[in-house]
Amino acid sequence: MRITLAQIAPKLNRSNLGHIINIVKSNRDSSDLIVFPELSLNGYLLQDKLYEDAWEIDELDELKQLSLHVDIVVGVALRDNDKFRNTALYFSKGELLSKHYKVHLPNYGMFEEARYFEAGDIFESFSCRDKNISMVVCEDLWHEDVHKNLIKEDPDLIIALVASPARGFNDDGLDIQKRWMDIVKTVSKECSSKLIFVNRVGFEDGLGFWGGSCTVDEKGNISNKLPHYEEIIKTVSI
């Protein structure tokens, strides 16, 4: 399966849709699935901008149409009646095949997601390309209950959309990266599943996002690792 890791630097406005559409059009003939990071259609530190910039699902019809050529996974601040959801969307064959509302909204330190978003409450899998697929958004993977849910779902492929700021600098590298890699290796082995990890890059209000997107096999081996801090689009085989 050809996977395009779209390690991008979203802006804090709606111009991201045009950028994402251009990336999809440039890679659709050489890829089976293009994966973008958490909140890639909006940027991360939305705060009160959420009320202006959240998307209605029918505003994303162009992505739906492009998925006739290639599957697309994208992160979005989605308007859900009078609520807002931090959402992963999976488009395939001209349809919105699945969506996952982020369940665990961090609300500590630099994070204020629970102040603005409504949490989801379920993890489920769906069938596509003869595979059982599960999606998670960032903090979801840091919770043991999620690991248990994923084991029950028994996915062939886990897709993790991430917006992780760089923190914990030390002589051995970036502490947050080490913690993330330990998590994705553990989850892959627990579920005997391949995993796609796509983290954003760029800066927002003093926060720098480190990237390091990669794929993980069923035995927890990491491969196809992308560089830190650099916007890069790369298609790999898993």
XYZ file of C-alpha atoms in Angstrom, residues 9-200:
192
model
C 2.719 23.380 8.649
C -0.943 24.498 8.780
C -1.756 28.171 9.136
C -4.317 29.561 11.595
C -6.882 30.245 8.877
C -8.991 28.560 6.230
C -6.346 28.791 3.494
C -5.201 25.301 4.501
C -7.936 23.721 2.384
C -6.398 25.075 -0.819
C -2.941 23.869 0.217
C -4.279 20.402 1.038
C -6.161 20.193 -2.253
C -2.954 21.049 -4.158
C -1.037 18.336 -2.286
C -3.726 15.767 -3.049
C -3.771 16.675 -6.739
C 0.030 16.451 -6.937
C 0.191 13.012 -5.297
C -3.046 11.241 -6.231
C -1.552 9.265 -9.112
C 1.329 7.864 -7.046
C -0.486 7.110 -3.778
C -3.301 4.987 -2.365
C -3.777 7.039 0.810
C -2.706 10.573 1.776
C -2.617 11.333 5.525
C -2.535 14.860 6.988
C -1.988 15.834 10.667
C -4.410 16.781 13.430
C -6.360 19.997 12.712
C -4.565 20.325 9.385
C -7.503 22.277 7.929
C -7.423 24.874 10.717
C -4.158 25.127 12.608
C -3.898 24.182 16.259
C -4.215 27.221 18.571
C -7.652 28.248 17.334
C -9.141 29.397 20.644
C -11.942 31.887 19.861
C -11.184 31.717 16.118
C -12.932 28.368 16.278
C -16.299 30.151 16.078
C -15.331 31.666 12.712
C -13.121 28.992 11.209
C -14.762 25.659 12.105
C -15.906 23.768 9.015
C -19.273 22.374 8.054
C -18.895 18.932 6.494
C -20.539 20.014 3.222
C -17.822 22.670 2.780
C -15.361 19.830 2.174
C -17.053 18.400 -0.904
C -13.944 18.969 -3.023
C -12.012 16.544 -0.826
C -14.864 14.092 -1.233
C -14.592 14.383 -5.013
C -10.808 14.046 -4.974
C -11.176 10.812 -3.015
C -12.478 9.213 -6.212
C -8.775 9.102 -7.147
C -7.027 8.552 -3.804
C -8.102 8.021 -0.179
C -7.641 11.104 2.043
C -7.357 11.427 5.833
C -7.484 14.953 7.195
C -7.800 16.644 10.602
C -10.428 19.345 11.039
C -12.256 21.499 13.563
C -15.767 20.411 12.659
C -19.003 22.155 13.552
C -21.463 19.639 15.031
C -24.720 21.574 15.509
C -23.905 23.860 18.460
C -20.673 22.013 19.329
C -17.182 21.833 17.896
C -15.257 18.603 17.411
C -11.566 17.898 16.875
C -12.105 15.364 14.115
C -10.303 12.911 11.842
C -12.073 12.375 8.501
C -11.510 9.516 6.054
C -12.648 10.140 2.471
C -12.721 7.291 -0.054
C -14.400 6.621 -3.411
C -16.177 9.957 -3.399
C -17.682 9.559 0.068
C -16.966 10.417 3.695
C -16.298 6.861 4.789
C -15.585 7.461 8.491
C -14.997 10.155 11.100
C -13.492 10.006 14.570
C -14.128 12.653 17.222
C -11.099 13.049 19.489
C -12.004 11.501 22.841
C -9.219 12.685 25.136
C -8.967 16.466 24.983
C -5.867 17.737 26.837
C -6.509 20.600 29.214
C -3.259 21.181 31.071
C -0.158 23.313 30.646
C -0.112 24.731 27.121
C -3.243 22.794 26.088
C -6.813 24.133 26.321
C -8.749 21.818 24.022
C -11.441 20.868 26.531
C -12.335 24.557 26.824
C -13.311 24.774 23.155
C -14.087 21.276 21.858
C -16.652 18.656 22.788
C -15.093 15.230 23.326
C -16.109 12.127 21.438
C -16.861 8.929 23.308
C -16.263 5.973 20.998
C -13.504 4.206 19.111
C -14.508 2.119 16.155
C -13.032 0.598 13.050
C -14.203 0.542 9.453
C -13.441 -1.492 6.374
C -11.575 -0.047 3.392
C -9.261 -1.591 0.785
C -9.797 -5.009 2.378
C -8.393 -3.693 5.664
C -9.879 -3.005 9.077
C -8.857 0.584 9.914
C -8.984 2.647 13.117
C -8.253 6.366 13.480
C -7.046 8.212 16.580
C -6.179 11.853 17.236
C -3.022 12.697 19.199
C -3.751 12.526 22.966
C -6.089 9.573 22.418
C -3.062 7.287 22.116
C -1.662 8.321 25.524
C -4.487 6.557 27.391
C -4.521 2.871 28.311
C -8.287 2.600 27.833
C -7.764 3.533 24.187
C -5.210 0.758 23.771
C -7.773 -1.701 25.138
C -10.416 -0.392 22.736
C -8.054 -0.705 19.801
C -7.153 -4.273 20.744
C -10.876 -5.121 20.708
C -11.311 -3.507 17.297
C -8.419 -5.602 15.953
C -7.374 -3.178 13.184
C -4.984 -4.014 10.359
C -4.046 -0.330 10.193
C -4.106 2.457 12.797
C -3.909 6.058 11.581
C -2.719 8.617 14.145
C -3.200 12.317 13.358
C -0.958 14.373 15.632
C -0.116 17.996 16.526
C 2.650 17.568 19.096
C 4.664 20.619 20.196
C 8.388 20.177 20.789
C 9.320 20.021 24.463
C 11.761 18.212 26.706
C 15.042 19.083 24.976
C 18.052 17.210 26.344
C 21.453 15.861 25.306
C 19.849 12.678 23.965
C 17.422 14.541 21.733
C 13.769 15.405 22.104
C 12.074 13.765 25.072
C 8.566 14.090 23.623
C 9.652 12.216 20.493
C 11.035 9.346 22.552
C 7.785 9.121 24.498
C 5.741 9.154 21.312
C 7.861 6.477 19.663
C 7.511 4.260 22.740
C 3.727 4.665 22.521
C 3.363 3.896 18.819
C 5.667 0.872 19.081
C 3.655 -0.453 22.034
C 0.299 0.047 20.317
C 1.456 -1.582 17.081
C 2.698 -4.648 18.944
C -0.392 -4.855 21.188
C -2.707 -4.766 18.174
C -0.428 -6.613 15.724
C -1.209 -3.706 13.435
C 0.605 -1.349 11.114
C 0.469 2.269 12.273
C 0.794 5.579 10.420
C 1.983 8.508 12.574
C 1.687 11.965 10.980
C 2.739 14.944 13.085
C 2.668 18.554 11.917
